[in-house]
Each structure stands twice: as structure tokens, then as C-alpha cells.
PDB file of C-alpha atoms in Angstrom:
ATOM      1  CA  UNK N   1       0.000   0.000   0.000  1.00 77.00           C
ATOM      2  CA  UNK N   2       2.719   2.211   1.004  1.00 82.00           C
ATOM      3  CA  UNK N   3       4.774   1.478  -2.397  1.00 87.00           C
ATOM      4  CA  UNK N   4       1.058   2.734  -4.627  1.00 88.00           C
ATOM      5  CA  UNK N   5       0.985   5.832  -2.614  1.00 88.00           C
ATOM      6  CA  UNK N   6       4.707   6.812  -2.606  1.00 88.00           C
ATOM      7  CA  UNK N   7       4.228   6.542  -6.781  1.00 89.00           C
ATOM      8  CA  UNK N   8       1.156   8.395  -6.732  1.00 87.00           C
ATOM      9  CA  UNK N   9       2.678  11.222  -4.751  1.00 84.00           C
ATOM     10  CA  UNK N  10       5.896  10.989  -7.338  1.00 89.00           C
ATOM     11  CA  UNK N  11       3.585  10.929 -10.360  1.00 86.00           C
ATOM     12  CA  UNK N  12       1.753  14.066  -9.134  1.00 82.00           C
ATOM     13  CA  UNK N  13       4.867  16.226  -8.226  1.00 82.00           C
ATOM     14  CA  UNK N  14       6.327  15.248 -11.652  1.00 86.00           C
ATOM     15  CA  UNK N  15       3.571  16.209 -13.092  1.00 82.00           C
ATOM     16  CA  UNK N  16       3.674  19.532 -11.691  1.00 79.00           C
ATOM     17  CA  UNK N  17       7.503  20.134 -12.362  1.00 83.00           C
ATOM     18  CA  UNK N  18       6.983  19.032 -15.687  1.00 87.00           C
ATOM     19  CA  UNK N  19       3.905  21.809 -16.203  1.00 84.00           C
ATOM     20  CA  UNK N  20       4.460  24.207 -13.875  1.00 82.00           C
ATOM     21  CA  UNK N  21       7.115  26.463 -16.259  1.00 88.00           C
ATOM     22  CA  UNK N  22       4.586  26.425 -19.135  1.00 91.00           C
ATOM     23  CA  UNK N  23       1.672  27.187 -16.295  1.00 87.00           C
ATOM     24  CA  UNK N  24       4.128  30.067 -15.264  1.00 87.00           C
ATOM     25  CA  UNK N  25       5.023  31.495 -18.746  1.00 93.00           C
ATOM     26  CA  UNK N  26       0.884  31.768 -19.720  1.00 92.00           C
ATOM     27  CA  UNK N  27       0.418  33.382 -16.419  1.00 90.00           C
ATOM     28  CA  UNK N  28       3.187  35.946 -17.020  1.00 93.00           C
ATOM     29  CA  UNK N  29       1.737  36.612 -20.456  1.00 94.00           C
ATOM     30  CA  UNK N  30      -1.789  37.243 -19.412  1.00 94.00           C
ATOM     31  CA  UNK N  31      -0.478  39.680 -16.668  1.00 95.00           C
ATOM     32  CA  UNK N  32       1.895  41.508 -19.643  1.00 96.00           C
ATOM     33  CA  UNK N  33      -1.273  41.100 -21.859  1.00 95.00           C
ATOM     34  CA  UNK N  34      -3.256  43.549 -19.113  1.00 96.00           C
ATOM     35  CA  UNK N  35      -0.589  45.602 -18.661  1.00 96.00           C
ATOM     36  CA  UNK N  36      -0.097  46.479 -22.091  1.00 96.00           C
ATOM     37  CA  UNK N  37      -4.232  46.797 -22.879  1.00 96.00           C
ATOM     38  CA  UNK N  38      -4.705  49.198 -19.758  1.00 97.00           C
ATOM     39  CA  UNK N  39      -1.762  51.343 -21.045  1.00 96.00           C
ATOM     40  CA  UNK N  40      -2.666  51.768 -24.814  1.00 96.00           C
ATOM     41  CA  UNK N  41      -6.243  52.724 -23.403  1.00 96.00           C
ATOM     42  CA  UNK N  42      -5.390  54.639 -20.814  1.00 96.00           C
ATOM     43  CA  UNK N  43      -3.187  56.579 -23.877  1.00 95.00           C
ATOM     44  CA  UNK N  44      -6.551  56.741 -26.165  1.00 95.00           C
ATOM     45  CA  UNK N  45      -8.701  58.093 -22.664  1.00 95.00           C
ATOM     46  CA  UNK N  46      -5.630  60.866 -21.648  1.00 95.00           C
ATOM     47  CA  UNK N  47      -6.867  62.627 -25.417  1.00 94.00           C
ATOM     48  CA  UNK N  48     -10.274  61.860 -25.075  1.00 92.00           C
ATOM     49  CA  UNK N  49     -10.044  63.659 -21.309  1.00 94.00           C
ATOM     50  CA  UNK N  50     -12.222  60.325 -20.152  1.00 94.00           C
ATOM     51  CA  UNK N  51     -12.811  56.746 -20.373  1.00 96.00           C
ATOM     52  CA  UNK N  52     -15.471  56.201 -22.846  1.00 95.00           C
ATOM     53  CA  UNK N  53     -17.836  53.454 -22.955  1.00 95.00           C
ATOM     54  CA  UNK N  54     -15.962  52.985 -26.685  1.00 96.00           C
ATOM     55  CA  UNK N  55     -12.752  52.916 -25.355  1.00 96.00           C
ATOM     56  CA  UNK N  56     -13.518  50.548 -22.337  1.00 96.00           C
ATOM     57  CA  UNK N  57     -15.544  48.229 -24.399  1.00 96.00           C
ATOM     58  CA  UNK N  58     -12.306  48.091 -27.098  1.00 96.00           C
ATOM     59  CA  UNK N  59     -10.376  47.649 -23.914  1.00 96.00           C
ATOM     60  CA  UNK N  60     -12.754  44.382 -23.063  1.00 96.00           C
ATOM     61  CA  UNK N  61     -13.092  43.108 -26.558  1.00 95.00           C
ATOM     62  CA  UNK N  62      -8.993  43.565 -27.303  1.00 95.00           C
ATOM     63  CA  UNK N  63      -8.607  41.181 -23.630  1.00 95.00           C
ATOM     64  CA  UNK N  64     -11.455  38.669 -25.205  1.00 95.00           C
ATOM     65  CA  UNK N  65     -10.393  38.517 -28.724  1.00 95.00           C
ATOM     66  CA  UNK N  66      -6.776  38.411 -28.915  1.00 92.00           C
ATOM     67  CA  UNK N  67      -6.035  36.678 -25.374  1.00 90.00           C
ATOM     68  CA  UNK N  68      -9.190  34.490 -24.558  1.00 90.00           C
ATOM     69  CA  UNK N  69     -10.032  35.673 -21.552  1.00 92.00           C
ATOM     70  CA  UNK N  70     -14.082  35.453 -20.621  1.00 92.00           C
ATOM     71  CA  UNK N  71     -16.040  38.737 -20.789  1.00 92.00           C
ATOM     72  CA  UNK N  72     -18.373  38.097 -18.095  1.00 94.00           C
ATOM     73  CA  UNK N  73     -15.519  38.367 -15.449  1.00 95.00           C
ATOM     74  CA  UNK N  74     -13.439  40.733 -16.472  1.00 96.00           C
ATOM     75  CA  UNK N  75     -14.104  44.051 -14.423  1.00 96.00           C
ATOM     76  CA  UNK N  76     -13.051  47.882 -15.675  1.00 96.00           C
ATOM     77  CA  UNK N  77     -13.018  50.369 -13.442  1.00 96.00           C
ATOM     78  CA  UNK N  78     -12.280  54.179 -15.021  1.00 96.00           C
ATOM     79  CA  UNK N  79     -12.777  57.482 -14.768  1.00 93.00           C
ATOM     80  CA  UNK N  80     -15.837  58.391 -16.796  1.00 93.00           C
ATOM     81  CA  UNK N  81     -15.898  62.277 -15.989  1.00 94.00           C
ATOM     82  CA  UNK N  82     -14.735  64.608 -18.318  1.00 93.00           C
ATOM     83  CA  UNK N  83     -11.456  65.756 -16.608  1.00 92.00           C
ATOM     84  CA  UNK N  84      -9.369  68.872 -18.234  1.00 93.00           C
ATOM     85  CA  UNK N  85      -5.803  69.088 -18.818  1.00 91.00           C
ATOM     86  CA  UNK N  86      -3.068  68.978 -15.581  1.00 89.00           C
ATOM     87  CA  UNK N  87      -5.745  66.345 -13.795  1.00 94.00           C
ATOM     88  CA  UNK N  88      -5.313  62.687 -13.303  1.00 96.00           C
ATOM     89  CA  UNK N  89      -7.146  59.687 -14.925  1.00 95.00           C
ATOM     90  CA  UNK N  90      -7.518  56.485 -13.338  1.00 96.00           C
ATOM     91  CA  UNK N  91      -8.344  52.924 -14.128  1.00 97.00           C
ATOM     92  CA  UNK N  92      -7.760  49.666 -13.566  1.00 97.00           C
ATOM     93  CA  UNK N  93      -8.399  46.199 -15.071  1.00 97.00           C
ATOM     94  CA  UNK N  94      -9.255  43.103 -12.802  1.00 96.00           C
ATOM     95  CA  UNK N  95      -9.065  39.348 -14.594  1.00 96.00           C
ATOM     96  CA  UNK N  96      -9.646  35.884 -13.066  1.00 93.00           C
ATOM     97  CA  UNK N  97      -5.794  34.028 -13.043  1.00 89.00           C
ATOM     98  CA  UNK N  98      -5.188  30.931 -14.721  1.00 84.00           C
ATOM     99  CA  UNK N  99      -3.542  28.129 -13.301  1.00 82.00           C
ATOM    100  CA  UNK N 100      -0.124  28.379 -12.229  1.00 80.00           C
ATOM    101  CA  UNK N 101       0.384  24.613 -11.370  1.00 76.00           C
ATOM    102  CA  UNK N 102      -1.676  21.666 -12.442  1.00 73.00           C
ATOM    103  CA  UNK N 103      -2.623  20.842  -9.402  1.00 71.00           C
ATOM    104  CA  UNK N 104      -4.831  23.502  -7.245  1.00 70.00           C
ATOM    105  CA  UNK N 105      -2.771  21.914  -3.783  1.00 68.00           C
ATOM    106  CA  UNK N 106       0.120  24.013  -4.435  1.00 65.00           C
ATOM    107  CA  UNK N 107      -1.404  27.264  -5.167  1.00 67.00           C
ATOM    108  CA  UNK N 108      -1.510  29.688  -2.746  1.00 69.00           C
ATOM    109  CA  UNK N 109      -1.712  33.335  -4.882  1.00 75.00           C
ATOM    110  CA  UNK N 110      -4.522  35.071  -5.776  1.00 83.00           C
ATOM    111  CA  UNK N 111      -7.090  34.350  -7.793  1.00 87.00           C
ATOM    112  CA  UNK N 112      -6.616  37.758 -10.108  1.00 92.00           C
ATOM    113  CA  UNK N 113      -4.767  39.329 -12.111  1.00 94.00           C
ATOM    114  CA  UNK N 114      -5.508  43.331 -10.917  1.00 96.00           C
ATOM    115  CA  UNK N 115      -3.254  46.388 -12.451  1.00 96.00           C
ATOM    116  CA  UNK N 116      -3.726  49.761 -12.268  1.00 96.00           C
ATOM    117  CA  UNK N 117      -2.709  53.319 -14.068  1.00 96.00           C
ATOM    118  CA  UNK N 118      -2.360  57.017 -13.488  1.00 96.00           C
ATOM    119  CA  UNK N 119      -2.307  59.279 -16.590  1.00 95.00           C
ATOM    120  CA  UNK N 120      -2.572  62.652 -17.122  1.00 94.00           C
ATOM    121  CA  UNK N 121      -5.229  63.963 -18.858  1.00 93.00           C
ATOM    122  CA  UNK N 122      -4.271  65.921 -22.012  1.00 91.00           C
ATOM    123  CA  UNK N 123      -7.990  66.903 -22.702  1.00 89.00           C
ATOM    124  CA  UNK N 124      -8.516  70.799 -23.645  1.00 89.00           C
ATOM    125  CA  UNK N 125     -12.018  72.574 -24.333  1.00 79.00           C
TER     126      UNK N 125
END
């Protein structure tokens, strides 16, 4: 009995070394992914003086489209107000984390992906 568990135990750590750098890589990816889709719109909202529903909803679509995540849990938070030149925007994206190893015993991070940006506006009347 002793011999089936010791390989069972073996078989699942292997399994986990084996996956784990792949696991790692895609997580890494989906966190530059955000990074990168929060900055470009954050860019488009600095002109626009505000977040618009257009440019949050490209934000959402270029995150569904191009990376896979689901569109039901992905959360946008922004500054919707019209805000003039010298003033800050803010806004963040929240996403639900894949799996970093292929077992969910070893995981103890959280369960999102969350960044966040500061940008001045560069909106005049």
C-alpha cells in the first residue's frame, strides 16, 4: 500500500515540475497582456479627457479577442468624468488568473490578475 501511494505522490509532483514552467510562462503573459491593454487605453482616454464606454468596451473586446479571456468576469473600473488638462485619470483592469500549477494543492496566490494606471489627462475645451 505504502509502495502505490509513494508513486502516486511521485507521479503528481512530476507532473507539476513538468507543467508548472509552461503554467508560469501563460500566467506571465496574461499579466503583460493587461498591462499592455490598460496602457494603450489609458493613452486613447488621456486625449479623449475620459474613459469612454468605446474605449472601455475596445479595452474588453482587445482582452477577449486576442487573449481568450471570458467577458463576463473581467471588471473595468475608469474614470468616466470629463477631466481637463493637468488632472489625473484612473483605471484599472481586474481578470480571473489561470492556473499556475496543475494541481490547485500548491497554489496559494490570488485568484486575479488586478493592475492599475495614473495618466494625465491631455484633454482641452
Amino acid at each position: 500500500m505504502s509502495g502505490v501511494l509513494a508513486k502516486w505522490m511521485t507521479l503528481i509532483i512530476a507532473a507539476n515540475i513538468m507543467f508548472a514552467p509552461i503554467l508560469s510562462y501563460i500566467d506571465s503573459l496574461h499579466r503583460e497582456a493587461v498591462e499592455v491593454v490598460l496602457q494603450e487605453g489609458a493613452k486613447k482616454a488621456a486625449i479623449e479627457g475620459r474613459f469612454t464606454p468605446t474605449i472601455i468596451n475596445d479595452m474588453k473586446s482587445e482582452l477577449v479577442d486576442n487573449y481568450n479571456f471570458d467577458s463576463s468576469k473581467i471588471m473595468i473600473s475608469a474614470t468616466t468624468s470629463l477631466t481637463y488638462r493637468e488632472n489625473y485619470l484612473t483605471a484599472s483592469i481586474e481578470v480571473p488568473r489561470g492556473p499556475i500549477f496543475l494541481f490547485d494543492i500548491f497554489n496559494s496566490g490570488p485568484d486575479t490578475i488586478k493592475k492599475n494606471t495614473k495618466i494625465l489627462s491631455e484633454y482641452i475645451d
